[in-house]
């Protein structure tokens, strides 16, 4: 049975350890063969923009741009619709591969059989 992990990250530079943990867990699950969907919400919404992940620093943590690149290449990365709107981020502003979707899509993902959801 294929495993699916949905990770919702609500923290960004405001809570760097929690943010890094979410990205690290998501990429580790991806490397282990799981299907992974990462949701950027709250302050992590900024990482949907080009160059923003490169501004993130946390000692002894994997570089956020590398983690994000891995997730874009092998998983799904979604920016919350409301979070994007509150920050005036539109579809033309985000990194290639980032989709913008809202609560109905999130709920559909986490309610599917065999899905584990984590919120950071």
C-alpha atoms as a PDB file:
ATOM      1  CA  UNK A   1       0.000   0.000   0.000  1.00  0.00           C
ATOM      2  CA  UNK A   2       1.358   3.389  -0.962  1.00  0.00           C
ATOM      3  CA  UNK A   3       1.629   5.850   1.910  1.00  0.00           C
ATOM      4  CA  UNK A   4       0.648   9.505   1.613  1.00  0.00           C
ATOM      5  CA  UNK A   5       1.762  12.314   3.901  1.00  0.00           C
ATOM      6  CA  UNK A   6       0.207  15.782   3.916  1.00  0.00           C
ATOM      7  CA  UNK A   7       2.253  18.366   5.810  1.00  0.00           C
ATOM      8  CA  UNK A   8       0.775  21.775   6.593  1.00  0.00           C
ATOM      9  CA  UNK A   9       3.433  24.260   7.626  1.00  0.00           C
ATOM     10  CA  UNK A  10       2.128  27.399   9.314  1.00  0.00           C
ATOM     11  CA  UNK A  11       5.480  28.801  10.426  1.00  0.00           C
ATOM     12  CA  UNK A  12       8.105  30.676   8.489  1.00  0.00           C
ATOM     13  CA  UNK A  13      10.960  32.883   9.619  1.00  0.00           C
ATOM     14  CA  UNK A  14       8.841  33.715  12.680  1.00  0.00           C
ATOM     15  CA  UNK A  15       9.359  30.168  14.046  1.00  0.00           C
ATOM     16  CA  UNK A  16      12.364  28.800  12.143  1.00  0.00           C
ATOM     17  CA  UNK A  17      12.749  25.488  13.977  1.00  0.00           C
ATOM     18  CA  UNK A  18       9.115  24.521  13.464  1.00  0.00           C
ATOM     19  CA  UNK A  19       9.326  25.581   9.818  1.00  0.00           C
ATOM     20  CA  UNK A  20      12.492  23.589   9.203  1.00  0.00           C
ATOM     21  CA  UNK A  21      11.038  20.535  10.918  1.00  0.00           C
ATOM     22  CA  UNK A  22       8.035  20.558   8.584  1.00  0.00           C
ATOM     23  CA  UNK A  23      10.169  20.769   5.441  1.00  0.00           C
ATOM     24  CA  UNK A  24      12.606  18.148   6.781  1.00  0.00           C
ATOM     25  CA  UNK A  25       9.868  15.658   7.656  1.00  0.00           C
ATOM     26  CA  UNK A  26       8.182  16.185   4.290  1.00  0.00           C
ATOM     27  CA  UNK A  27      11.383  15.627   2.298  1.00  0.00           C
ATOM     28  CA  UNK A  28      12.379  12.653   4.440  1.00  0.00           C
ATOM     29  CA  UNK A  29       9.007  11.036   3.739  1.00  0.00           C
ATOM     30  CA  UNK A  30       9.460  11.773   0.044  1.00  0.00           C
ATOM     31  CA  UNK A  31      12.903  10.143   0.089  1.00  0.00           C
ATOM     32  CA  UNK A  32      11.361   7.123   1.844  1.00  0.00           C
ATOM     33  CA  UNK A  33       8.947   6.663  -1.043  1.00  0.00           C
ATOM     34  CA  UNK A  34       5.820   8.312   0.308  1.00  0.00           C
ATOM     35  CA  UNK A  35       3.576  10.526  -1.736  1.00  0.00           C
ATOM     36  CA  UNK A  36       3.980  13.967  -0.162  1.00  0.00           C
ATOM     37  CA  UNK A  37       1.872  17.105  -0.284  1.00  0.00           C
ATOM     38  CA  UNK A  38       3.253  20.211   1.449  1.00  0.00           C
ATOM     39  CA  UNK A  39       0.896  23.097   2.228  1.00  0.00           C
ATOM     40  CA  UNK A  40       2.351  26.562   2.743  1.00  0.00           C
ATOM     41  CA  UNK A  41       0.129  28.526   5.101  1.00  0.00           C
ATOM     42  CA  UNK A  42       0.556  31.503   7.398  1.00  0.00           C
ATOM     43  CA  UNK A  43       4.079  32.896   7.345  1.00  0.00           C
ATOM     44  CA  UNK A  44       5.394  29.978   5.296  1.00  0.00           C
ATOM     45  CA  UNK A  45       3.348  31.362   2.389  1.00  0.00           C
ATOM     46  CA  UNK A  46       6.294  33.608   1.535  1.00  0.00           C
ATOM     47  CA  UNK A  47       8.347  30.550   0.515  1.00  0.00           C
ATOM     48  CA  UNK A  48       6.125  30.181  -2.554  1.00  0.00           C
ATOM     49  CA  UNK A  49       7.882  33.240  -3.984  1.00  0.00           C
ATOM     50  CA  UNK A  50      11.165  33.018  -5.917  1.00  0.00           C
ATOM     51  CA  UNK A  51      14.199  33.641  -3.712  1.00  0.00           C
ATOM     52  CA  UNK A  52      12.376  33.674  -0.369  1.00  0.00           C
ATOM     53  CA  UNK A  53      13.535  30.208   0.727  1.00  0.00           C
ATOM     54  CA  UNK A  54      17.141  31.338   0.177  1.00  0.00           C
ATOM     55  CA  UNK A  55      16.631  34.062   2.791  1.00  0.00           C
ATOM     56  CA  UNK A  56      15.777  31.478   5.473  1.00  0.00           C
ATOM     57  CA  UNK A  57      18.590  30.575   7.844  1.00  0.00           C
ATOM     58  CA  UNK A  58      18.725  28.057  10.662  1.00  0.00           C
ATOM     59  CA  UNK A  59      22.008  26.693  11.997  1.00  0.00           C
ATOM     60  CA  UNK A  60      22.492  22.930  11.687  1.00  0.00           C
ATOM     61  CA  UNK A  61      19.488  22.573   9.365  1.00  0.00           C
ATOM     62  CA  UNK A  62      19.326  21.513   5.736  1.00  0.00           C
ATOM     63  CA  UNK A  63      19.105  24.500   3.394  1.00  0.00           C
ATOM     64  CA  UNK A  64      15.452  25.348   2.838  1.00  0.00           C
ATOM     65  CA  UNK A  65      15.880  25.935  -0.922  1.00  0.00           C
ATOM     66  CA  UNK A  66      17.180  22.362  -1.318  1.00  0.00           C
ATOM     67  CA  UNK A  67      14.246  20.941   0.621  1.00  0.00           C
ATOM     68  CA  UNK A  68      11.735  23.010  -1.337  1.00  0.00           C
ATOM     69  CA  UNK A  69      13.325  22.011  -4.652  1.00  0.00           C
ATOM     70  CA  UNK A  70      13.044  18.336  -3.706  1.00  0.00           C
ATOM     71  CA  UNK A  71       9.387  18.749  -2.803  1.00  0.00           C
ATOM     72  CA  UNK A  72       8.632  20.623  -6.015  1.00  0.00           C
ATOM     73  CA  UNK A  73      10.371  17.892  -8.020  1.00  0.00           C
ATOM     74  CA  UNK A  74       8.855  14.873  -6.320  1.00  0.00           C
ATOM     75  CA  UNK A  75       5.758  15.972  -4.437  1.00  0.00           C
ATOM     76  CA  UNK A  76       3.044  18.589  -4.439  1.00  0.00           C
ATOM     77  CA  UNK A  77       3.488  22.085  -3.017  1.00  0.00           C
ATOM     78  CA  UNK A  78       0.380  24.155  -2.407  1.00  0.00           C
ATOM     79  CA  UNK A  79      -0.008  27.747  -1.278  1.00  0.00           C
ATOM     80  CA  UNK A  80      -3.150  28.440   0.735  1.00  0.00           C
ATOM     81  CA  UNK A  81      -5.603  30.631  -1.195  1.00  0.00           C
ATOM     82  CA  UNK A  82      -6.453  32.908   1.734  1.00  0.00           C
ATOM     83  CA  UNK A  83      -2.828  33.158   2.870  1.00  0.00           C
ATOM     84  CA  UNK A  84      -1.827  34.188  -0.645  1.00  0.00           C
ATOM     85  CA  UNK A  85      -4.598  36.785  -0.852  1.00  0.00           C
ATOM     86  CA  UNK A  86      -3.663  38.308   2.523  1.00  0.00           C
ATOM     87  CA  UNK A  87      -0.113  38.768   1.237  1.00  0.00           C
ATOM     88  CA  UNK A  88      -1.112  39.964  -2.247  1.00  0.00           C
ATOM     89  CA  UNK A  89       0.488  36.893  -3.837  1.00  0.00           C
ATOM     90  CA  UNK A  90      -1.044  35.855  -7.135  1.00  0.00           C
ATOM     91  CA  UNK A  91      -0.609  32.858  -9.436  1.00  0.00           C
ATOM     92  CA  UNK A  92       1.932  34.705 -11.568  1.00  0.00           C
ATOM     93  CA  UNK A  93       4.095  35.469  -8.518  1.00  0.00           C
ATOM     94  CA  UNK A  94       4.810  31.931  -7.296  1.00  0.00           C
ATOM     95  CA  UNK A  95       7.556  29.472  -8.140  1.00  0.00           C
ATOM     96  CA  UNK A  96       6.912  27.137 -11.032  1.00  0.00           C
ATOM     97  CA  UNK A  97       5.147  24.058  -9.709  1.00  0.00           C
ATOM     98  CA  UNK A  98       3.419  25.745  -6.765  1.00  0.00           C
ATOM     99  CA  UNK A  99      -0.339  25.598  -6.955  1.00  0.00           C
ATOM    100  CA  UNK A 100      -2.765  27.823  -5.071  1.00  0.00           C
ATOM    101  CA  UNK A 101      -5.707  26.037  -3.464  1.00  0.00           C
ATOM    102  CA  UNK A 102      -7.943  26.355  -0.444  1.00  0.00           C
ATOM    103  CA  UNK A 103      -9.557  24.468   2.379  1.00  0.00           C
ATOM    104  CA  UNK A 104     -11.774  22.222   0.225  1.00  0.00           C
ATOM    105  CA  UNK A 105      -8.681  20.811  -1.515  1.00  0.00           C
ATOM    106  CA  UNK A 106      -6.827  20.413   1.779  1.00  0.00           C
ATOM    107  CA  UNK A 107      -9.762  18.569   3.360  1.00  0.00           C
ATOM    108  CA  UNK A 108     -10.125  16.342   0.308  1.00  0.00           C
ATOM    109  CA  UNK A 109      -6.437  15.400   0.553  1.00  0.00           C
ATOM    110  CA  UNK A 110      -6.409  14.636   4.260  1.00  0.00           C
ATOM    111  CA  UNK A 111      -9.682  12.680   4.234  1.00  0.00           C
ATOM    112  CA  UNK A 112      -8.523  10.173   1.626  1.00  0.00           C
ATOM    113  CA  UNK A 113      -7.778   6.606   2.675  1.00  0.00           C
ATOM    114  CA  UNK A 114      -4.220   5.926   3.796  1.00  0.00           C
ATOM    115  CA  UNK A 115      -3.307   9.569   4.399  1.00  0.00           C
ATOM    116  CA  UNK A 116      -1.397  10.853   7.402  1.00  0.00           C
ATOM    117  CA  UNK A 117      -1.608  14.600   8.034  1.00  0.00           C
ATOM    118  CA  UNK A 118       0.801  16.649  10.145  1.00  0.00           C
ATOM    119  CA  UNK A 119       0.552  20.333  11.025  1.00  0.00           C
ATOM    120  CA  UNK A 120       3.600  22.360  12.055  1.00  0.00           C
END
